[in-house]
Structures are given as C-alpha cells and as structure tokens.
Short mmCIF file of C-alpha atoms in Angstrom, two decimals:
data_model
loop_
_atom_site.label_atom_id
_atom_site.label_comp_id
_atom_site.label_asym_id
_atom_site.label_seq_id
_atom_site.Cartn_x
_atom_site.Cartn_y
_atom_site.Cartn_z
CA MET A 659 -6.45 134.22 46.87
CA SER A 660 -3.94 131.60 45.89
CA THR A 661 -0.58 131.53 47.78
CA PRO A 662 2.00 133.22 45.81
CA THR A 663 4.82 130.91 44.71
CA THR A 664 6.44 132.99 41.79
CA GLU A 665 7.59 136.58 41.25
CA ILE A 666 5.65 138.98 39.14
CA GLY A 667 8.02 141.97 39.54
CA TYR A 668 11.73 142.23 39.10
CA ALA A 669 14.73 143.40 41.08
CA THR A 670 17.27 144.60 38.62
CA ASP A 671 17.04 147.31 35.96
CA GLY A 672 20.86 147.08 35.02
CA TYR A 673 20.70 146.01 31.39
CA THR A 674 20.95 147.76 28.04
CA ASP A 675 19.28 146.87 25.12
CA GLY A 676 22.42 144.88 24.04
CA GLY A 677 22.09 142.43 26.98
CA LYS A 678 25.14 143.88 28.90
CA PHE A 679 24.92 144.96 32.37
CA TRP A 680 24.82 148.76 33.18
CA GLN A 681 24.34 150.91 36.16
CA HIS A 682 21.38 153.08 35.27
CA ALA A 683 21.10 154.56 38.73
CA GLU A 684 24.55 155.88 38.73
CA ASP A 685 24.48 159.75 37.72
CA THR A 686 28.32 160.49 37.54
CA PRO A 687 29.36 158.84 34.00
CA GLU A 688 33.01 158.23 35.24
CA LEU A 689 31.52 156.31 38.43
CA ARG A 690 29.35 153.66 36.25
CA TRP A 691 30.55 150.06 36.28
CA PRO A 692 33.05 149.24 34.81
CA LEU A 693 34.59 152.53 34.48
CA ASN A 694 34.64 153.15 38.27
CA VAL A 695 36.89 150.43 38.73
CA ARG A 696 40.20 152.30 37.54
CA VAL A 697 38.69 155.47 39.25
CA TYR A 698 38.61 153.84 42.75
CA ARG A 699 42.05 152.20 41.97
CA ARG A 700 43.50 155.59 41.34
CA MET A 701 41.98 156.91 44.54
CA ALA A 702 43.44 154.10 46.45
CA ARG A 703 46.86 154.41 45.23
CA GLN A 704 47.35 158.14 44.98
CA ASP A 705 45.77 159.83 48.16
CA ALA A 706 47.23 159.23 51.60
CA GLN A 707 43.97 160.04 53.54
CA ILE A 708 41.94 157.42 51.18
CA THR A 709 44.76 154.73 52.04
CA SER A 710 44.71 155.65 55.54
CA VAL A 711 40.86 155.23 55.61
CA LEU A 712 40.91 151.85 53.80
CA ARG A 713 43.67 150.48 56.24
CA ALA A 714 41.49 151.67 59.41
CA VAL A 715 38.76 149.92 58.00
CA SER A 716 40.49 146.66 56.64
CA LEU A 717 43.33 146.01 59.10
CA PRO A 718 41.06 145.34 62.23
CA VAL A 719 39.06 142.83 60.55
CA ARG A 720 42.13 141.14 59.29
CA ARG A 721 43.90 141.14 62.75
CA THR A 722 40.87 139.83 64.95
CA ALA A 723 40.78 135.95 65.41
CA TRP A 724 38.69 133.70 63.14
CA ARG A 725 37.68 130.29 64.19
CA ILE A 726 35.69 127.39 63.44
CA ASP A 727 32.79 126.76 65.90
CA PRO A 728 31.53 123.14 65.79
CA ALA A 729 27.79 124.47 66.23
CA GLY A 730 26.51 120.79 66.63
CA ALA A 731 28.32 119.12 63.57
CA ARG A 732 29.89 115.86 63.59
CA PRO A 733 33.68 116.02 64.70
CA GLU A 734 35.08 114.66 61.21
CA VAL A 735 33.13 117.43 59.55
CA VAL A 736 34.58 119.98 61.73
CA GLU A 737 38.04 118.71 61.39
CA HIS A 738 37.77 118.63 57.72
CA ILE A 739 36.50 122.17 57.45
CA ALA A 740 39.15 123.53 60.02
CA ARG A 741 42.07 121.59 58.23
CA ASP A 742 41.11 122.97 54.86
CA LEU A 743 40.57 126.64 55.59
CA GLY A 744 43.62 126.65 58.09
CA LEU A 745 41.70 127.77 61.08
CA PRO A 746 41.63 126.79 64.49
CA ILE A 747 38.36 125.12 66.22
CA LYS A 748 36.70 127.26 68.79
CA GLY A 749 37.43 125.79 72.20
CA LYS A 750 40.29 123.47 71.22
CA ALA A 751 44.25 123.85 71.22
CA GLU A 752 45.24 125.27 67.79
CA VAL A 753 47.54 122.61 65.85
CA THR A 754 49.83 124.37 63.35
CA GLY A 755 50.33 122.35 60.04
CA ARG A 756 52.18 123.02 56.87
CA ARG A 757 50.65 125.67 54.86
CA LYS A 758 52.61 125.54 51.59
CA GLY A 759 50.54 124.85 48.80
CA ARG A 760 47.46 124.92 50.64
CA PHE A 761 44.68 127.40 51.04
CA SER A 762 45.46 130.57 53.27
CA TRP A 763 42.34 132.25 54.87
CA SER A 764 44.31 135.33 55.80
CA LYS A 765 45.49 135.74 52.19
CA HIS A 766 41.81 135.18 50.91
CA LEU A 767 40.62 137.66 53.69
CA ALA A 768 42.92 140.53 52.33
CA GLU A 769 41.42 139.83 48.99
CA ALA A 770 37.79 139.66 50.16
CA LEU A 771 38.05 143.19 51.64
CA LEU A 772 38.60 144.47 48.18
CA CYS A 773 35.12 144.45 48.13
CA LEU A 774 35.15 147.70 50.25
CA ARG A 775 37.36 149.35 47.59
CA TYR A 776 35.38 148.47 44.53
CA GLY A 777 31.91 147.43 46.07
CA HIS A 778 32.46 143.67 44.89
CA ALA A 779 35.10 140.82 45.10
CA TYR A 780 34.73 137.67 43.27
CA PHE A 781 36.24 134.32 43.79
CA GLU A 782 36.15 130.98 41.79
CA GLN A 783 36.12 127.68 43.87
CA VAL A 784 38.72 125.01 42.90
CA TYR A 785 38.45 121.74 44.69
CA SER A 786 40.76 118.61 44.75
CA LEU A 787 40.25 115.08 45.63
CA GLY A 788 42.13 113.86 48.25
CA ALA A 789 43.47 110.16 49.10
CA ASP A 790 40.74 110.07 51.75
CA GLY A 791 38.08 110.17 48.81
CA LEU A 792 36.86 113.59 50.33
CA TYR A 793 37.04 116.83 48.25
CA HIS A 794 39.29 119.63 49.81
CA LEU A 795 39.46 123.21 49.02
CA ARG A 796 42.71 123.73 47.10
CA LYS A 797 41.89 127.79 46.23
CA LEU A 798 39.49 130.47 45.94
CA GLY A 799 40.80 132.15 42.91
CA PRO A 800 40.36 136.04 42.93
CA ARG A 801 38.51 137.43 39.61
CA LEU A 802 39.70 140.74 39.74
CA ALA A 803 37.34 143.67 39.08
CA GLU A 804 39.48 145.23 36.42
CA THR A 805 39.11 141.56 34.47
CA ILE A 806 35.16 141.30 34.78
CA SER A 807 33.54 142.74 31.35
CA ASP A 808 29.80 141.56 32.23
CA ILE A 809 27.65 140.36 35.11
CA GLU A 810 24.51 138.35 34.24
CA VAL A 811 21.78 138.78 36.68
CA ALA A 812 18.46 136.85 36.70
CA ARG A 813 14.93 138.85 36.61
CA ASP A 814 14.54 138.22 40.63
CA GLY A 815 17.75 139.89 41.20
CA GLY A 816 19.94 136.55 41.58
CA LEU A 817 23.61 136.13 40.05
CA VAL A 818 23.74 133.90 37.29
CA SER A 819 27.39 134.25 36.06
CA ILE A 820 30.26 136.60 35.49
CA GLU A 821 32.38 137.09 32.23
CA GLN A 822 35.81 137.84 32.33
CA TYR A 823 37.62 139.39 29.29
CA GLY A 824 39.80 137.05 27.19
CA PHE A 825 43.29 136.32 28.57
CA GLY A 826 45.51 137.43 25.71
CA VAL A 827 44.94 138.35 22.28
CA SER A 828 43.47 134.91 20.90
CA THR A 829 41.49 133.82 24.08
CA ALA A 830 37.80 134.12 23.93
CA ALA A 831 36.18 135.39 27.06
CA ALA A 832 35.48 133.37 30.15
CA ARG A 833 32.03 133.11 31.46
CA ILE A 834 31.80 131.59 35.08
CA PRO A 835 28.46 130.26 36.44
CA VAL A 836 27.30 131.18 39.97
CA GLY A 837 27.56 127.69 41.12
CA ARG A 838 31.42 128.14 41.15
CA LEU A 839 31.58 131.80 42.56
CA VAL A 840 31.99 133.13 45.89
CA ALA A 841 30.68 136.81 45.72
CA TYR A 842 31.47 139.38 48.37
CA VAL A 843 29.28 142.53 47.51
CA HIS A 844 29.14 145.60 49.84
CA GLU A 845 25.91 147.36 50.21
CA GLN A 846 24.04 145.62 47.60
CA GLU A 847 20.83 147.25 46.28
CA GLY A 848 18.45 144.75 44.71
CA GLY A 849 20.00 142.83 41.73
CA ASP A 850 22.95 145.31 41.44
CA TRP A 851 25.77 142.86 41.89
CA THR A 852 28.77 145.30 41.42
CA GLY A 853 27.70 146.60 45.09
CA THR A 854 28.78 150.16 46.65
CA SER A 855 32.41 151.20 47.06
CA LEU A 856 33.28 152.52 50.22
CA LEU A 857 35.07 155.39 48.50
CA ARG A 858 31.85 156.55 46.59
CA PRO A 859 30.72 159.20 48.98
CA ALA A 860 34.20 160.42 49.02
CA TYR A 861 34.68 160.92 45.29
CA LYS A 862 33.75 164.57 45.06
CA HIS A 863 35.86 165.18 47.93
CA TRP A 864 38.84 163.54 46.69
CA LEU A 865 38.46 165.03 43.26
CA ILE A 866 38.44 168.66 44.16
CA LYS A 867 41.36 167.93 46.85
CA ASP A 868 43.28 166.50 43.93
CA ARG A 869 42.62 170.05 42.20
CA LEU A 870 43.62 172.01 45.07
CA LEU A 871 47.04 170.16 45.63
CA ARG A 872 47.97 170.96 42.00
CA VAL A 873 46.97 174.51 42.33
CA GLN A 874 48.87 174.85 45.68
CA ALA A 875 51.97 173.19 43.95
CA GLN A 876 51.78 175.58 41.09
CA THR A 877 51.15 178.58 43.40
CA ILE A 878 54.51 177.72 45.48
CA GLU A 879 56.49 177.10 42.37
CA ARG A 880 55.20 180.33 40.54
CA ASN A 881 55.40 182.74 43.61
CA GLY A 882 57.70 180.94 45.94
CA MET A 883 60.91 182.62 44.30
CA GLY A 884 59.25 185.75 42.43
CA VAL A 885 58.86 186.44 38.81
CA PRO A 886 61.90 187.64 37.12
CA VAL A 887 61.40 191.22 35.42
CA TYR A 888 63.88 193.06 33.32
CA GLU A 889 63.46 196.79 33.54
CA ALA A 890 65.22 198.59 30.54
CA GLY A 891 67.73 201.63 30.88
CA PRO A 892 67.19 204.82 29.16
CA ASN A 893 69.27 203.86 26.37
CA ASP A 894 67.83 200.50 25.47
CA ASP A 895 66.61 199.86 22.22
CA GLN A 896 64.35 196.99 21.17
CA ALA A 897 67.11 194.58 20.69
CA GLN A 898 68.49 195.04 24.25
CA MET A 899 64.73 194.70 25.50
CA ASP A 900 64.52 191.33 23.79
CA ALA A 901 67.70 190.57 25.10
CA GLY A 902 66.67 191.24 28.77
CA LYS A 903 63.65 189.37 28.03
CA ARG A 904 65.39 186.40 27.41
CA ILE A 905 67.70 186.88 30.39
CA ALA A 906 64.41 186.85 32.69
CA GLN A 907 62.83 183.78 31.00
CA SER A 908 66.04 181.77 31.50
CA TYR A 909 66.68 183.21 35.19
CA MET A 910 67.16 180.09 37.38
CA ALA A 911 68.04 180.22 41.21
CA GLY A 912 71.32 178.44 42.28
CA SER A 913 74.70 179.03 43.47
CA ALA A 914 75.88 179.98 40.28
CA SER A 915 73.20 182.10 38.83
CA GLY A 916 73.62 185.61 38.01
CA ALA A 917 72.92 188.13 35.11
CA ALA A 918 74.64 191.25 33.47
CA THR A 919 72.59 194.40 32.52
CA PRO A 920 73.31 197.62 30.73
CA TYR A 921 73.64 200.98 32.21
CA GLN A 922 70.81 201.88 34.63
CA ALA A 923 68.82 198.63 33.54
CA ARG A 924 67.64 196.59 36.34
CA LEU A 925 66.51 192.86 37.02
CA ARG A 926 64.50 192.17 39.97
CA LEU A 927 62.24 189.24 41.34
CA ALA A 928 58.75 190.57 41.46
CA GLY A 929 56.68 189.17 44.59
CA VAL A 930 52.98 188.90 44.77
CA GLU A 931 51.15 192.06 45.04
CA GLY A 932 48.34 191.44 47.44
CA ASN A 933 47.15 188.26 49.35
CA LEU A 934 46.92 184.80 47.95
CA MET A 935 44.00 182.42 48.82
CA PRO A 936 45.38 179.83 51.29
CA ALA A 937 44.56 176.17 50.12
CA ASP A 938 45.44 174.43 53.23
CA PRO A 939 42.12 175.06 54.92
CA ALA A 940 40.01 173.75 52.07
CA ILE A 941 42.28 170.84 51.56
CA ARG A 942 41.84 170.02 55.47
CA TYR A 943 38.29 170.32 55.08
CA HIS A 944 38.00 167.61 52.31
CA ASP A 945 40.33 165.47 53.99
CA GLU A 946 37.97 165.54 56.94
CA GLN A 947 35.02 164.81 54.80
CA ILE A 948 36.59 161.72 53.34
CA GLY A 949 37.23 160.31 56.94
CA ARG A 950 33.76 161.22 57.70
CA ALA A 951 32.52 159.11 54.69
CA VAL A 952 33.48 155.97 56.54
CA LEU A 953 32.90 157.29 60.10
CA ALA A 954 36.48 157.54 60.86
CA HIS A 955 36.16 161.03 62.29
CA PHE A 956 38.95 160.34 64.75
CA LEU A 957 41.45 160.28 61.83
CA ASN A 958 40.98 164.26 61.75
CA LEU A 959 41.56 164.71 65.56
CA GLY A 960 45.17 165.37 65.07
CA THR A 961 44.94 168.24 62.61
CA GLN A 962 43.91 170.92 65.06
CA THR A 963 42.39 170.21 68.59
CA GLY A 964 39.83 167.63 69.56
CA SER A 965 38.20 166.15 72.72
CA TRP A 966 39.20 162.73 74.04
CA ALA A 967 35.88 161.80 74.90
CA LEU A 968 34.25 162.98 71.68
CA GLY A 969 37.19 160.99 69.94
CA SER A 970 36.19 157.72 72.03
CA THR A 971 32.56 158.20 70.83
CA PHE A 972 33.60 158.53 67.20
CA ALA A 973 35.93 155.36 67.67
CA ASP A 974 32.65 153.36 69.10
CA PHE A 975 30.64 154.19 66.16
CA PHE A 976 33.52 153.12 63.95
CA VAL A 977 34.07 149.86 65.62
CA MET A 978 30.51 149.00 65.25
CA SER A 979 30.91 149.55 61.36
CA LEU A 980 33.76 147.41 61.35
CA GLN A 981 31.80 144.74 63.13
CA THR A 982 29.38 144.79 60.08
CA VAL A 983 32.15 144.52 57.67
CA GLY A 984 33.31 141.48 59.54
CA GLU A 985 29.80 139.85 59.58
CA LEU A 986 29.58 140.63 55.88
CA ILE A 987 32.74 138.49 55.18
CA ARG A 988 31.42 135.85 57.70
CA ASP A 989 27.74 135.47 56.27
CA THR A 990 29.17 134.95 52.78
CA ALA A 991 32.15 132.55 53.60
CA GLN A 992 29.72 130.62 55.63
CA ALA A 993 27.12 130.23 52.60
CA HIS A 994 29.48 129.78 49.90
CA VAL A 995 32.82 128.49 51.22
CA ILE A 996 31.96 126.24 54.30
CA GLU A 997 28.58 124.82 53.56
CA ASP A 998 29.53 124.21 49.69
CA LEU A 999 32.31 122.30 50.87
CA VAL A 1000 30.13 120.22 53.26
CA ASP A 1001 27.71 119.79 50.54
CA ALA A 1002 30.18 118.32 48.18
CA ASN A 1003 31.25 115.76 50.54
CA TRP A 1004 28.30 114.76 52.72
CA GLY A 1005 25.39 116.34 50.96
CA PRO A 1006 22.93 119.28 51.55
CA ASN A 1007 21.38 117.58 54.87
CA GLU A 1008 24.52 117.53 56.74
CA PRO A 1009 24.92 119.97 59.71
CA ALA A 1010 27.65 122.33 58.74
CA PRO A 1011 30.26 123.94 61.46
CA ARG A 1012 30.04 127.83 61.49
CA LEU A 1013 32.81 130.57 60.67
CA VAL A 1014 33.16 132.88 63.81
CA PHE A 1015 35.33 135.71 64.82
CA ASP A 1016 36.05 137.74 67.84
CA GLU A 1017 34.33 140.84 68.46
CA ILE A 1018 36.28 143.78 67.06
CA GLY A 1019 37.39 146.27 69.60
CA THR A 1020 36.77 143.82 72.56
CA ARG A 1021 38.17 145.32 76.00
CA GLN A 1022 39.88 142.04 77.15
CA ALA A 1023 40.76 143.71 80.52
CA ALA A 1024 37.18 144.58 81.46
CA THR A 1025 36.39 141.02 80.24
CA ALA A 1026 38.91 139.38 82.43
CA GLU A 1027 37.60 141.29 85.36
CA ALA A 1028 33.97 140.26 84.62
CA LEU A 1029 34.92 136.76 84.27
CA LYS A 1030 36.62 136.67 87.84
CA ILE A 1031 33.36 138.37 89.39
CA LEU A 1032 31.06 135.50 87.74
CA ILE A 1033 33.57 132.87 88.87
CA ASP A 1034 33.84 134.28 92.52
CA ALA A 1035 30.01 134.66 92.82
CA GLY A 1036 29.52 130.83 91.74
CA VAL A 1037 27.81 131.84 88.40
CA ILE A 1038 30.54 130.35 86.21
CA THR A 1039 32.31 127.09 87.04
CA PRO A 1040 35.91 126.70 85.89
CA ASP A 1041 36.35 123.80 83.67
CA PRO A 1042 38.92 122.85 81.01
CA ALA A 1043 36.84 124.11 78.21
CA LEU A 1044 36.76 127.51 79.95
CA GLU A 1045 40.23 127.57 80.40
CA GLN A 1046 40.88 126.75 76.51
CA ALA A 1047 38.71 129.40 75.43
CA ALA A 1048 40.24 131.85 77.62
CA ARG A 1049 43.61 130.87 76.44
CA GLN A 1050 42.38 131.34 72.74
CA ASP A 1051 40.73 134.81 73.66
CA TYR A 1052 44.09 136.15 75.11
CA GLY A 1053 46.47 134.69 72.82
CA LEU A 1054 47.84 132.34 75.38
CA PRO A 1055 49.67 129.20 74.48
CA ALA A 1056 47.51 125.95 74.67
CA SER A 1057 48.24 123.84 77.55
CA ALA A 1058 51.06 121.23 76.90
CA GLU A 1059 49.29 118.60 79.54
CA PRO A 1060 45.74 118.70 79.13
CA GLU A 1061 45.25 115.87 81.47
CA ARG A 1062 47.11 117.49 84.29
CA VAL A 1063 45.09 120.75 83.77
CA THR A 1064 42.05 118.77 84.00
CA ALA A 1065 42.99 117.24 87.15
CA ALA A 1066 44.19 120.48 88.66
CA VAL A 1067 40.75 122.31 87.84
CA ALA A 1068 38.82 119.23 89.54
CA ALA A 1069 41.00 119.43 92.73
CA ARG A 1070 40.60 123.40 92.96
CA MET A 1071 36.97 122.99 92.51
CA ALA A 1072 36.88 120.44 95.22
CA ARG A 1073 38.89 122.67 97.38
CA ILE A 1074 36.71 125.58 96.87
CA SER A 1075 33.62 123.65 97.58
CA ARG A 1076 34.93 122.38 100.92
CA ASP A 1077 36.17 125.94 101.88
CA GLU A 1078 32.72 127.27 101.00
CA PHE A 1079 30.94 124.77 102.80
CA ALA A 1080 33.25 125.31 105.80
CA ASP A 1081 32.57 129.28 105.55
CA LYS A 1082 28.70 128.81 105.22
CA THR A 1083 28.64 126.42 108.28
CA ALA A 1084 30.64 128.94 110.50
CA GLN A 1085 28.25 131.66 109.40
CA LEU A 1086 25.12 129.60 110.31
CA ASP A 1087 26.58 128.75 113.74
CA PHE A 1088 27.64 132.15 114.58
CA ALA A 1089 24.06 133.51 113.67
CA ARG A 1090 22.47 130.54 115.72
CA ARG A 1091 24.63 131.64 118.82
CA MET A 1092 23.74 135.35 118.26
CA ALA A 1093 20.16 134.52 118.40
CA GLU A 1094 20.33 132.53 121.49
CA ALA A 1095 22.33 134.89 123.45
CA THR A 1096 20.18 137.98 122.76
CA PRO A 1097 17.43 138.07 125.47
CA ARG A 1098 13.94 137.95 124.29
CA ALA A 1099 11.58 140.99 125.05
CA ARG A 1100 8.03 140.10 126.42
CA VAL A 1101 5.13 141.05 124.55
CA ARG A 1102 1.50 141.88 125.76
CA ILE A 1103 -1.35 142.34 123.57
CA GLU A 1104 -3.96 144.76 124.78
CA THR A 1105 -7.64 144.21 124.59
CA ASP A 1106 -7.95 146.88 122.01
CA GLY A 1107 -5.22 145.01 119.81
CA ALA A 1108 -2.43 147.18 120.69
CA LEU A 1109 1.15 145.67 120.98
CA THR A 1110 2.95 146.62 124.23
CA LEU A 1111 6.75 145.75 124.84
CA TRP A 1112 8.39 145.68 128.25
#
C-alpha cells in the first residue's frame, strides 16, 4: 500500500447547484446562513438576558492581560511584533507609545469576539511599508457578517475566499482571497466556515420567551383596568344601545374621564372571571435555559434562591469555557496575524514570538501565597525577571531604576545566603553537642544472638 499524499473524500457539503454556499445541515430555515445573521443581531439587541450572556462571555476575555512572549525569537522580531500590535513584551516593562492612527489590539479583540454572536468574524489584512524597510500592520479591517454574500470553500474544507456585496448600487461584488484574510470561526465543523453561533441553542427559548412577553403585555393592558360594559336601562331603544356602546368603546382612564347614562342604565368595568395563567414562571424558565446554553448558570441564581457553593461550581465551569474562547482568539491571531507579519518581513523560516494571555479567573491572592512559600523553601530564587513578571501579573508599575533593583535583589540574596548558612551551622553544632552529652548505652550480644542493653 502506497503512502497517501492526496485526499479522496471531501469535507464540506455546503454548496448548491448554483455554486453558492448553503448550510444543508441546519434544519431551521431562518437560521440558515446568511438569514441567521439578522436573527442573531435581533437576539443580541432586543433581549436583556441575551445581552447579559454575551457580555459575560466577552468582557472577561477582553479584560485579561495580553502579551507577546519572545519564545526564542530574535529581539528585533519581538520588538517589531509588539510595537505593531501595541502589546507589552512578557517579562519587560511596558512602554506606552502613541496610538493615534495605529493598530489597536483591544479594538480588534472586541470585533473578533463577534464570532461568538454570528459564528464567524472575518478581517482583511492591510500593511504599510515603513521607513525602516519593513512591513507594518496598519489595520485588520472587519468584514461584517451582514456584508458577506458568499464563502468559497475547497473540496478538502479549506477556505478559498469570501465575497462581499457591492458597496453602493454601481459597485460590483468584492472577492477577498484567503491569503489576505484572518478568520475567527467558533465551533467549526468540517468545511463550514460560518461556524456555530453561541446563541444557536438559545434560539428556541428566545423565540418562545419573546411571544410570552408580548402576551403578558397584552394581558396586563387588556385586563389591568377591566373591560367597559354598558348595561341598558328598561326604556332604552336600539339607538340608545348604540350610543352606550360608543361610550364603552371610547372610555379611557384619567383624571377627567367620565360618562353620563340614562335612567337605570349602567356603565361598569368588568374584571376577569376566573384565574389567568401567569406568564412569569414560563418566562423565568426560558431565561434560565438561555443562561444554561453558555454554562452561565450563575446568572440565574438571583431570581429565586441558590447555594453559594453550587454557584461557585457553576462559575468554575464557566471560567473554563472562557479560557477556551481566549485560546480560539490566541491561536487564530498567532497563525494569521503574527506569523504572517513575520513571514512578510523575514520569511517562513524565521522563529516567531507567541501571543499569550493571563489565565482567566486566576486567583492572585493564592498565587502570591504560593510564590512566597516557594521562595521561602528555596525552590525559586528571586531575581529581576521574576520581579518584573510579578509586577505585570498584579498590574504594578514598572521599576523606575532597574539597575538599583538588580543590585538590591543581589544584596538580598547574599544576605539570605549568609543567614541560611549561619542557621544551618548553628543547627549542626547543637546536634553535635547533644550527641556528645548523651551517655551511650552498653550493649551485649548473647550467644543466641539476643541483644541486651544495660
């Protein structure tokens, strides 16, 4: 059997006879791409629970610290990448430069996290040639989900290009090849480059909840004041009945509202007979299911009652999911932003630095205590690099005099070494004196091998 070097099967079925991309795997018609883009936009803008869920997922990823790890790359390469992305270098003091007209990582991160809402977020790379003869990242232009008209996918599932609707009436559609794209795709399956929206499992609950809210509003509006009913008197004819009907239909509550009726006629507000089905429990249930769709169970604990320990367990699972979202952003930006920029300037064989971020949900108090224990035990030796890393982790300002810090650390380590040596020497001397002062017992071994002490 020969070693396989080509593929026989295929990894996508998202094409129609006309050559346009279409999601065959989606059973709900309005959630097939590109129709689902407007649905997810409505969900995110109109529902408070959906908005809360999306912010709960995206804000911690945006809030955590992002850095450039040299990872063995040359210093000039690391400096170039860090300067273009506007990120600090791991283990070094952050140098704040001017950001006007330059690429902003925080802005790009917020736009990239839209892949959670729509399932995908595409960006076009734009470089500029600097005075140093190197290419610099000028921008990553967002190609919004509502502007994409087609996605071309190869037989093996690889992305070929995307197409945007024409800009204006007279402009033709624009096709952007994969070599200029950065594609963030959430939960991609095979060659489906539209991804899976975080809101997809919550769609059913959002739809039913939206209808329940409308019914609840109509119920309150209809039955909150009562229904005006005109009861005719014994001498009312049809004309008087019609006039009474008009009075009832035009009745409105207010400080100046009122009505006049003939003798023995009556205008009353009829209330509901029997009990109305309350909508609150059903609305609360669907809210809980929307939070559960993204493991954000703790968002529902304030509605009734809940255990603090159970809420902490829910939060731990949620934090793990946030870590996965951060890794999705990191891996895509590493492959198609940092490494593409390194390739453009130094070629594909040049080692590239790594994009890293602080672990989301890190308990810094426990980390500081563990660090102190390791230092006291002699497992870790304090040095300027460790101090700078600790300053970065805890958001402390960089040292204004790094040379003085280095000398202080060296002096402290020398003092600790002398103190430890003195302590060890004193302990050994005490043990030797105790051994000399203790009388030794005489021992006799009997002929049968028994040991006798006296």
